[in-house]
Short mmCIF file of C-alpha atoms in Angstrom, two decimals:
data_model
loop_
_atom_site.label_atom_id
_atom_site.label_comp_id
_atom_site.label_asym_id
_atom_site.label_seq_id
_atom_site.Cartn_x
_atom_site.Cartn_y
_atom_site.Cartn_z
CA UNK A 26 40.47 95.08 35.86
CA UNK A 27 37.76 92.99 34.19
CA UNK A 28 35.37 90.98 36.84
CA UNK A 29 35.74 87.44 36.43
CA UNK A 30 32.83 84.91 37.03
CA UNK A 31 32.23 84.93 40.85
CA UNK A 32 31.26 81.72 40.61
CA UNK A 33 34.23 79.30 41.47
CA UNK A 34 32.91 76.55 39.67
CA UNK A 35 32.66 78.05 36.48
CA UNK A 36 36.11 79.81 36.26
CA UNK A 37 38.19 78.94 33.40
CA UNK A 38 41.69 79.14 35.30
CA UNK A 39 43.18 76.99 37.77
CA UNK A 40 42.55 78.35 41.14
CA UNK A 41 43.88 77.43 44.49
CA UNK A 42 41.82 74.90 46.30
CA UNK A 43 42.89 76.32 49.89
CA UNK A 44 42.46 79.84 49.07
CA UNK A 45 41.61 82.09 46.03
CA UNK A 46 45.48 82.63 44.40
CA UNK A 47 45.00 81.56 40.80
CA UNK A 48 47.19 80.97 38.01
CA UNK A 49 47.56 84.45 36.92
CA UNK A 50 49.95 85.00 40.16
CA UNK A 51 53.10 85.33 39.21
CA UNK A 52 55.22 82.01 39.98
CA UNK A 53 52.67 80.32 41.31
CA UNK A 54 52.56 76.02 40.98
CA UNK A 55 49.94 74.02 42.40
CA UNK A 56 50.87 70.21 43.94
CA UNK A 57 48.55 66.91 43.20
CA UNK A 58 45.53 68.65 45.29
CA UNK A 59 45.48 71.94 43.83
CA UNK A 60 46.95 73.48 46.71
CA UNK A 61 49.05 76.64 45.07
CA UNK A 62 52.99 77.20 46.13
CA UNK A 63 51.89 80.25 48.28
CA UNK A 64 49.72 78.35 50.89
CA UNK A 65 53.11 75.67 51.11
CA UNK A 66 55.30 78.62 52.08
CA UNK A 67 53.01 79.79 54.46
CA UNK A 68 53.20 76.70 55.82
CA UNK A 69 56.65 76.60 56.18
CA UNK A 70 57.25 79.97 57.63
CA UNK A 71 54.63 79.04 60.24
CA UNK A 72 56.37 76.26 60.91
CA UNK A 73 59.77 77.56 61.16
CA UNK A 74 58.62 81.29 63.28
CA UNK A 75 55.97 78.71 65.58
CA UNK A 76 53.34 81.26 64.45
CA UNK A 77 50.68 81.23 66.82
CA UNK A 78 51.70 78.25 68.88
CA UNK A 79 53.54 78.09 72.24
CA UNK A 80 56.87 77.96 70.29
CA UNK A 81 56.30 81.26 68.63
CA UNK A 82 55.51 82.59 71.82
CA UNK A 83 57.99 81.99 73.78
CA UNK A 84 60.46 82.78 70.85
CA UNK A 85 58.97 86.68 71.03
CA UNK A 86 59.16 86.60 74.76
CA UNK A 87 62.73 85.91 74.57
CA UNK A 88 63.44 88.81 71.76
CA UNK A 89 60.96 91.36 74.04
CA UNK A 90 64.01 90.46 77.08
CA UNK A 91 66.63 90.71 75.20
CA UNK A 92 65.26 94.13 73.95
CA UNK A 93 64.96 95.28 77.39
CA UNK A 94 68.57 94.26 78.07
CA UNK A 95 70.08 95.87 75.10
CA UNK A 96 67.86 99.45 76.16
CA UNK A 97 68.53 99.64 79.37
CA UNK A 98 69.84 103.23 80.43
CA UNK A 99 68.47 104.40 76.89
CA UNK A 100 65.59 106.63 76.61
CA UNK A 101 64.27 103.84 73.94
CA UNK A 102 64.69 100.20 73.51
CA UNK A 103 63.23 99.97 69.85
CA UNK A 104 61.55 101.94 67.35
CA UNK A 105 58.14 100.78 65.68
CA UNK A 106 56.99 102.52 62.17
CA UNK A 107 54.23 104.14 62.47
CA UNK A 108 51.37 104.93 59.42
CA UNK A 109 47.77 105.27 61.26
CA UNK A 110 46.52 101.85 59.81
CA UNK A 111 45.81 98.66 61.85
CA UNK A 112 49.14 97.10 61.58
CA UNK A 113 51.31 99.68 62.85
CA UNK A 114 48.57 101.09 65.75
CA UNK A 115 48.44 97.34 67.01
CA UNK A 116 52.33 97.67 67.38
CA UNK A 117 52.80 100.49 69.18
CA UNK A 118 50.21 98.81 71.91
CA UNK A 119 52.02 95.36 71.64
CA UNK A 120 55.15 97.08 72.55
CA UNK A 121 53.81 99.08 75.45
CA UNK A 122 51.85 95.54 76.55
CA UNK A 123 54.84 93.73 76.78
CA UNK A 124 57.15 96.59 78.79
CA UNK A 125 58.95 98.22 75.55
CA UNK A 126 59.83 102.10 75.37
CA UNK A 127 59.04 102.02 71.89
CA UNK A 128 60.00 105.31 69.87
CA UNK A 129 57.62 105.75 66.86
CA UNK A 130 58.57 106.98 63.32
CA UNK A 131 56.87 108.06 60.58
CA UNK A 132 57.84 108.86 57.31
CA UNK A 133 55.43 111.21 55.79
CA UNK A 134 55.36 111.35 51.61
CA UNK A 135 52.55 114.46 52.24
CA UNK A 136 49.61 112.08 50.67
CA UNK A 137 48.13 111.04 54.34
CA UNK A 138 44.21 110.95 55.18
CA UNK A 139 43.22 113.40 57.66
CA UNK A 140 41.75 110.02 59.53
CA UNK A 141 45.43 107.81 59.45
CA UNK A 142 47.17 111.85 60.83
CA UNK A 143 43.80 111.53 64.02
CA UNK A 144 44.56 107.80 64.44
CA UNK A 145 48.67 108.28 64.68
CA UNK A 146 47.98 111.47 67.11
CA UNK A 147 45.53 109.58 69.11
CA UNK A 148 47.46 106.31 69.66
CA UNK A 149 51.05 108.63 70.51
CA UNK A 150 49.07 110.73 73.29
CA UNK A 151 47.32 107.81 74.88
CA UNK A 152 50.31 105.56 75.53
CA UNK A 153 52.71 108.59 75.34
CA UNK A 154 54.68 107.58 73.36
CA UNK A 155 57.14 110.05 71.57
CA UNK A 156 57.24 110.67 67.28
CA UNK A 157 60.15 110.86 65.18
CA UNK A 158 59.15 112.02 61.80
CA UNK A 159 60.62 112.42 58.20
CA UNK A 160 58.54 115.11 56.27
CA UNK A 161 59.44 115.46 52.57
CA UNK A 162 59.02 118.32 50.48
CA UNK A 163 55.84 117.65 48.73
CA UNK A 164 56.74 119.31 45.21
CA UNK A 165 59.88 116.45 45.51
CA UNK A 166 57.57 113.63 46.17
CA UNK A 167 55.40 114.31 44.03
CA UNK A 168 58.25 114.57 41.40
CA UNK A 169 58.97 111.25 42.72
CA UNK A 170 55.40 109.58 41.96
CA UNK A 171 55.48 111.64 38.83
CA UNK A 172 58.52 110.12 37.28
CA UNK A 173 57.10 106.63 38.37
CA UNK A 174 53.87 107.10 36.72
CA UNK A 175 55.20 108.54 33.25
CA UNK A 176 57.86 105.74 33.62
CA UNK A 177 54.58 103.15 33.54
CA UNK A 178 56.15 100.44 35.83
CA UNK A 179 54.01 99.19 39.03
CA UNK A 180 56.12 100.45 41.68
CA UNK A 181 54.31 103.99 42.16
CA UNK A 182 54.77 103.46 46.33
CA UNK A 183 58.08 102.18 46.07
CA UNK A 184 59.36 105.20 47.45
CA UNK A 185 57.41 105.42 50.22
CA UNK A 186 57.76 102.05 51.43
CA UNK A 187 61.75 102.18 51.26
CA UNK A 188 61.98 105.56 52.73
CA UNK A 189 60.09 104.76 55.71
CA UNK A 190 62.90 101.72 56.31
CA UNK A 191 65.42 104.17 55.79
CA UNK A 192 63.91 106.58 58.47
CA UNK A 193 63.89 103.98 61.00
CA UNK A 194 67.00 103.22 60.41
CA UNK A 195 68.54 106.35 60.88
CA UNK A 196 66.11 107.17 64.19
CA UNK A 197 67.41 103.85 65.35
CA UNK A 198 70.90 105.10 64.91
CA UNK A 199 70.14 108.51 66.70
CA UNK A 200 69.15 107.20 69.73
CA UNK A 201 71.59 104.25 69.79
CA UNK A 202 68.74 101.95 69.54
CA UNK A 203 69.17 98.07 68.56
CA UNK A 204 65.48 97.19 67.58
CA UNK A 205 63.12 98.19 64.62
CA UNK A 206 59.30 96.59 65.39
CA UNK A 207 57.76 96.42 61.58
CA UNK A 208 54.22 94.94 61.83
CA UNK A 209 53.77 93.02 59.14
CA UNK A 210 52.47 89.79 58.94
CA UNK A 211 52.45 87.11 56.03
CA UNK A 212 49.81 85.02 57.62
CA UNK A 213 47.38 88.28 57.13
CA UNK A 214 48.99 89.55 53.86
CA UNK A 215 51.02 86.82 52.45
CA UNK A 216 54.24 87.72 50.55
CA UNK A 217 53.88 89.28 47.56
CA UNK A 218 55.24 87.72 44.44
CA UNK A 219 58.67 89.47 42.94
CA UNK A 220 57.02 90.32 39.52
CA UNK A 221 54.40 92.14 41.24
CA UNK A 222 56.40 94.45 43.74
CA UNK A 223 60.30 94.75 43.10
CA UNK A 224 61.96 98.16 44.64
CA UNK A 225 65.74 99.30 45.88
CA UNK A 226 67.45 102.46 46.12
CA UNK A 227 69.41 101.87 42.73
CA UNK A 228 65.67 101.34 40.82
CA UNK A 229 63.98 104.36 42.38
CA UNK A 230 67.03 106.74 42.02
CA UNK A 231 67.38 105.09 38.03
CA UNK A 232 63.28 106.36 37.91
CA UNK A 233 63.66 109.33 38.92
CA UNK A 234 66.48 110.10 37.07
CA UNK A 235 65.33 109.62 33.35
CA UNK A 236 61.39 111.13 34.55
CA UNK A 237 61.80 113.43 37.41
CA UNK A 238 63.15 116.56 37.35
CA UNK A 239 63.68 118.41 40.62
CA UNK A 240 66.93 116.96 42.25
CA UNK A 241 66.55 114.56 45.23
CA UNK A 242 67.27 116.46 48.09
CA UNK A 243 64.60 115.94 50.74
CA UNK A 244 64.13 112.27 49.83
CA UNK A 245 65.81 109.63 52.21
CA UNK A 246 67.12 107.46 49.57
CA UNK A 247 68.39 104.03 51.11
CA UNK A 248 71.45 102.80 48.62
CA UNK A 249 73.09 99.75 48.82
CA UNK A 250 76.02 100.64 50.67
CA UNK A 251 73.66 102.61 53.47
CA UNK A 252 71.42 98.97 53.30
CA UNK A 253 74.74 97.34 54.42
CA UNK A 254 75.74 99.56 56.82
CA UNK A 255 72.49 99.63 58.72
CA UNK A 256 73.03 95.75 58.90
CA UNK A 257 76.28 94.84 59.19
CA UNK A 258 77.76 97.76 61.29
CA UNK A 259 74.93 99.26 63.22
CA UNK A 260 73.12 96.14 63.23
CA UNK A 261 70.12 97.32 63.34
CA UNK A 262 67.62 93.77 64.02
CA UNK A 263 64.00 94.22 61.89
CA UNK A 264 61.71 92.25 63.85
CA UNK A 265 58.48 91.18 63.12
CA UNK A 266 56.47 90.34 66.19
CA UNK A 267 53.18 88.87 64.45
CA UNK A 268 55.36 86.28 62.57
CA UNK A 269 55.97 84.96 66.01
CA UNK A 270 52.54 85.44 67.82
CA UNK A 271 48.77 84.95 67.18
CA UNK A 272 47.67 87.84 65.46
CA UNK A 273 44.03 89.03 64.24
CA UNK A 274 43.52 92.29 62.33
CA UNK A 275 40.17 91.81 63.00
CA UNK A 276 40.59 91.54 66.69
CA UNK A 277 43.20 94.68 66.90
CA UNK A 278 40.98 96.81 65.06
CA UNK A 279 38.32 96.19 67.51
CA UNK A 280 41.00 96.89 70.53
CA UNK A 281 42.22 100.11 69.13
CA UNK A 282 38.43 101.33 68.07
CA UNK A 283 37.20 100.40 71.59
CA UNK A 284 40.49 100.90 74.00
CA UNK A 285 42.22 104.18 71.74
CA UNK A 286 39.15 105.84 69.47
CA UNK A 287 40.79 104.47 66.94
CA UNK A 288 38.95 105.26 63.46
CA UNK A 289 38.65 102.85 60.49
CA UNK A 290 39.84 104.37 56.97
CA UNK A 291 37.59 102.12 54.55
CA UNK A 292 39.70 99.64 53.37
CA UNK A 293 43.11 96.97 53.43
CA UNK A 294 46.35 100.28 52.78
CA UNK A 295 43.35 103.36 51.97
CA UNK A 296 45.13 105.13 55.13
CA UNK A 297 47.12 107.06 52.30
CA UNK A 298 45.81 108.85 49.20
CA UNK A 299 48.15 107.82 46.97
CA UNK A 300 48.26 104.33 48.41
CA UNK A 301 44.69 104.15 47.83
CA UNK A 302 45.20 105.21 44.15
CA UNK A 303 47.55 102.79 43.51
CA UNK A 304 45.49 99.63 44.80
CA UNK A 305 42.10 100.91 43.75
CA UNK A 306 43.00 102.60 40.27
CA UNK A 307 46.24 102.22 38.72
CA UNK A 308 47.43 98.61 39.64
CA UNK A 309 44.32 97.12 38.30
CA UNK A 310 43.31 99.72 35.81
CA UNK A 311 46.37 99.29 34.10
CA UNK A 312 48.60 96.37 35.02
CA UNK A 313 45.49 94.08 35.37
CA UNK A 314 47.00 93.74 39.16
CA UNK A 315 44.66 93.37 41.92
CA UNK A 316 46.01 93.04 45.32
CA UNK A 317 42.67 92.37 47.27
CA UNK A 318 43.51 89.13 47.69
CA UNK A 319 46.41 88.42 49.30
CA UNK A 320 44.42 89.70 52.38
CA UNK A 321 41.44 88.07 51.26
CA UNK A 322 43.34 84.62 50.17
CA UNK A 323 44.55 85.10 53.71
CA UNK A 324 41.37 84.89 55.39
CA UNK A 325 39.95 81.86 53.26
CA UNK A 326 43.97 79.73 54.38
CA UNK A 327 42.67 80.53 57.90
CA UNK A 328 39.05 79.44 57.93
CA UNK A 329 37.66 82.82 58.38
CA UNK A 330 35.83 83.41 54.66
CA UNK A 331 35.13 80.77 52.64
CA UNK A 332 37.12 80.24 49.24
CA UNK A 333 33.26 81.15 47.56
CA UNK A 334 32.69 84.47 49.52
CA UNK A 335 36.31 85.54 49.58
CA UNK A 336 36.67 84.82 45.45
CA UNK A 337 32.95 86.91 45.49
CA UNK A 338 34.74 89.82 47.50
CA UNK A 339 37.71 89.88 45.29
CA UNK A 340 34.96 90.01 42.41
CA UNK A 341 33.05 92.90 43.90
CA UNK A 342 33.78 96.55 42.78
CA UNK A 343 35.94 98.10 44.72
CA UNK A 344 35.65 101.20 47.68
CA UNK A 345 37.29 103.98 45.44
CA UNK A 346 37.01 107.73 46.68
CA UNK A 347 35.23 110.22 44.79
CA UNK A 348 37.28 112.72 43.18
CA UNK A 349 40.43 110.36 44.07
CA UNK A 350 41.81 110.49 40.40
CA UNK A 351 40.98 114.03 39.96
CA UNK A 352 42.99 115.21 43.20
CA UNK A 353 46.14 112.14 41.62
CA UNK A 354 46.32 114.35 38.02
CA UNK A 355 45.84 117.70 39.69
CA UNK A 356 48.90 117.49 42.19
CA UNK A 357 50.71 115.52 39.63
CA UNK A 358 50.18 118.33 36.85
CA UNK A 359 48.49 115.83 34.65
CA UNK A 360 45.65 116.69 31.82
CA UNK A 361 42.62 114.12 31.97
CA UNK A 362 43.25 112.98 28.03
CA UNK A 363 47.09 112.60 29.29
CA UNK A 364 46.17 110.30 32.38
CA UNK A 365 44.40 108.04 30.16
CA UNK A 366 47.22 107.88 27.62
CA UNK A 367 49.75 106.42 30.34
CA UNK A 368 47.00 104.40 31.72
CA UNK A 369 46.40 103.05 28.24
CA UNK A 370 50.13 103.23 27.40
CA UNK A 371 51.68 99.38 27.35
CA UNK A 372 53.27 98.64 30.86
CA UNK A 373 57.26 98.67 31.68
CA UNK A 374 58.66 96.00 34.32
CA UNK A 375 61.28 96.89 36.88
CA UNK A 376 63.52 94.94 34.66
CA UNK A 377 64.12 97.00 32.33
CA UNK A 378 65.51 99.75 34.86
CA UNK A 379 68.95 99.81 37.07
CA UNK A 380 68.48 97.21 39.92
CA UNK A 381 70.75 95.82 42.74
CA UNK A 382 69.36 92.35 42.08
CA UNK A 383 71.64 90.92 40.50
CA UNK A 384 74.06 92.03 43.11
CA UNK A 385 71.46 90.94 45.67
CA UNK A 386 71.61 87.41 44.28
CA UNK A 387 75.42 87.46 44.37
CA UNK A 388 75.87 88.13 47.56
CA UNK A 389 73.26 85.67 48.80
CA UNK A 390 75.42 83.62 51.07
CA UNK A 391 76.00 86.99 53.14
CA UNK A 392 72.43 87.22 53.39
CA UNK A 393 71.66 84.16 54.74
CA UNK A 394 74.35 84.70 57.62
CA UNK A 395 72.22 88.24 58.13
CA UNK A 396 69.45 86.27 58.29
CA UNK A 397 70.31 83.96 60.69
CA UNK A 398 71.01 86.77 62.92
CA UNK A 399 68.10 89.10 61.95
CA UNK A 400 69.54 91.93 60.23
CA UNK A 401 67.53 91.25 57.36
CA UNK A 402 63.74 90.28 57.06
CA UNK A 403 63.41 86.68 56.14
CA UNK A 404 61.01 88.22 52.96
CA UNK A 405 63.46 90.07 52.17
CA UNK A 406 66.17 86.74 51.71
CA UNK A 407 63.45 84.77 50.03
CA UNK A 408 62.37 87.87 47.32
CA UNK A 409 65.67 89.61 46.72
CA UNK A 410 68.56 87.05 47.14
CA UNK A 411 67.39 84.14 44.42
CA UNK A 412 66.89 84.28 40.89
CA UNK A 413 63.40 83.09 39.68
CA UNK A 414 63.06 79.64 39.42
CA UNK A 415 66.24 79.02 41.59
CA UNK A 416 64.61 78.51 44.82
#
């Protein structure tokens, strides 16, 4: 991705005057003052959750009881994902905090750091806390990443990131629990735009299908029907605890380094190798895509960077691994000269693939009645359920 002027008052785009989101972001709009669409809905989640205040509290209080109500006489009240980064290690000590029997789960695509495997063994043994894990065969996955990388869309993690919903789903159902913990948190990472990052089960099967070619066997592939049935007949409730309460990533790091020997892995989603390729080499070596700073627009909307040093950060070179693409084309069975041909190769969109969006967007008044009873994530409603432009 080519550096832009670091200094703010020179650029030659419209940039956010709250934080660093610029025109370039897909459906972005700025009001009057400059302020950009992204920091308004940010505003309005806050709002509506209580993020941070007393009424966001006391709303996860009452969620933690009910919890406890729904598991008692089970050998777990909820299940939090689990991936060795920040997030998810500050969950499963939330949980224990407030009283929770929390079951972890872990879906493992076979591209982890040996530091994110120490940090997830570490935090499990200290608050004993018991793992469910998914393990895939690794010549599938990488079949999987494969086909997403010769298809040339964005989506390389997609995969991953559904899977792991699917396999708390299904541990949930095992142990007749009611409650899935995800720690995310938009006021830390913001929500990321739907031309950036659009996945389902019918797009990643649709992927594989035309580039992969070792059948799907291992791979916990969540289709549309299965997405129903988590939510409308187990009724399974995703809950997101830092959408509710004050939250610092910078604080919980500093808890689980100090409290758990907790160890840091170099960067925002570098816990995973092929995580770490995709944000550090091919989202902004080839789709000009650089995801630094929703965490870093994040930090200037709450005061803690200003807009100059976070836009300077985002400007700076990134923390890459040595030998990172080397270790990408050699489990992926990829020449050098025919790396750089698909990274030079013009980019594909997840429109031009098999989606359930449309049927997504169809079925939006369902959604919103899921949503008013959390069965679905409120990012989820806002991303997948509205056409662009229509909301």
């Amino acid at each position: 991705m080519a550096r832009i002027n670091s200094d703010l008052s020179n650029v030659e785009f419209q940039v956010c005057s709250r934080c660093i989101y610029d025109e370039r972001v897909d459906g972005i709009s700025f009001d009057g003052n400059g302020v950009c669409s992204y920091c308004h809905r940010q505003d309005e989640l806050m709002e509506y959750y209580g993020t941070g205040q007393s009424k966001g509290e006391n709303k996860f209080d009452r969620i933690v009881e009910e919890i406890k109500r729904h598991g008692q006489g089970r050998r777990y009240d909820c299940v939090v994902g689990v991936s060795g980064g920040t997030d998810s290690s500050y969950m499963l000590h939330l949980a224990k905090e407030r009283g929770l029997r929390p079951l972890a789960v872990h879906y493992d695509n076979t591209w982890n750091t040996a530091v994110s495997t120490q940090n997830i063994r570490k935090m499990l043994a200290a608050l004993d806390v018991d793992l469910y894990t998914h393990v895939i065969d690794n010549k599938e996955a990488d079949d999987i990443f494969r086909a997403f990388f010769l298809a040339g869309v964005p989506e390389i993690e997609a995969s991953t990131d559904l899977a792991l919903a699917e396999v708390m789903y299904r541990a949930a159902a095992k142990w007749g629990i009611r409650y899935a913990l995800e720690g995310h948190s938009f006021v830390t990472e913001g929500i990321t735009p739907l031309g950036s990052n659009y996945f389902d089960g019918k797009y990643i099967a649709a992927i594989h299908a035309r580039y992969g070619s070792r059948p799907m066997k291992t791979y916990p592939l969540m289709t549309f029907s299965r997405f129903l049935w988590w939510a409308v007949v187990r009724r399974v409730q995703r809950v997101r605890p830092y959408w509710y309460i004050h939250y610092s990533k910078e604080g919980a790091m500093e808890l689980l380094k100090e409290k758990y020997g907790w160890e840091y892995y170099g960067g925002h989603h570098l816990e995973n190798r092929m995580t770490a390729f995709a944000h550090n080499v091919y989202l902004p070596g080839k789709f000009n895509v650089d995801f630094r700073n929703n965490t870093l627009a994040a930090l200037a909307r709450q005061g803690k960077l200003s807009r100059e040093e976070a836009w300077d950060r985002y400007n700076a070179p990134r923390n890459t691994e040595a030998g990172l693409v080397s270790y990408f084309c050699k489990r992926l069975g990829f020449s050098e000269d025919e790396f750089e041909a698909i990274m030079r190769a013009p980019s594909r969109s997840w429109t031009e693939f098999p989606t359930y969006k449309k049927r997504f967007e169809h079925l939006r008044p369902l959604f919103a009645f899921l949503l008013r009873r959390g069965l679905v994530p409120h990012s989820f409603y806002l991303k997948y359920c509205f056409s662009e432009g229509s909301r």
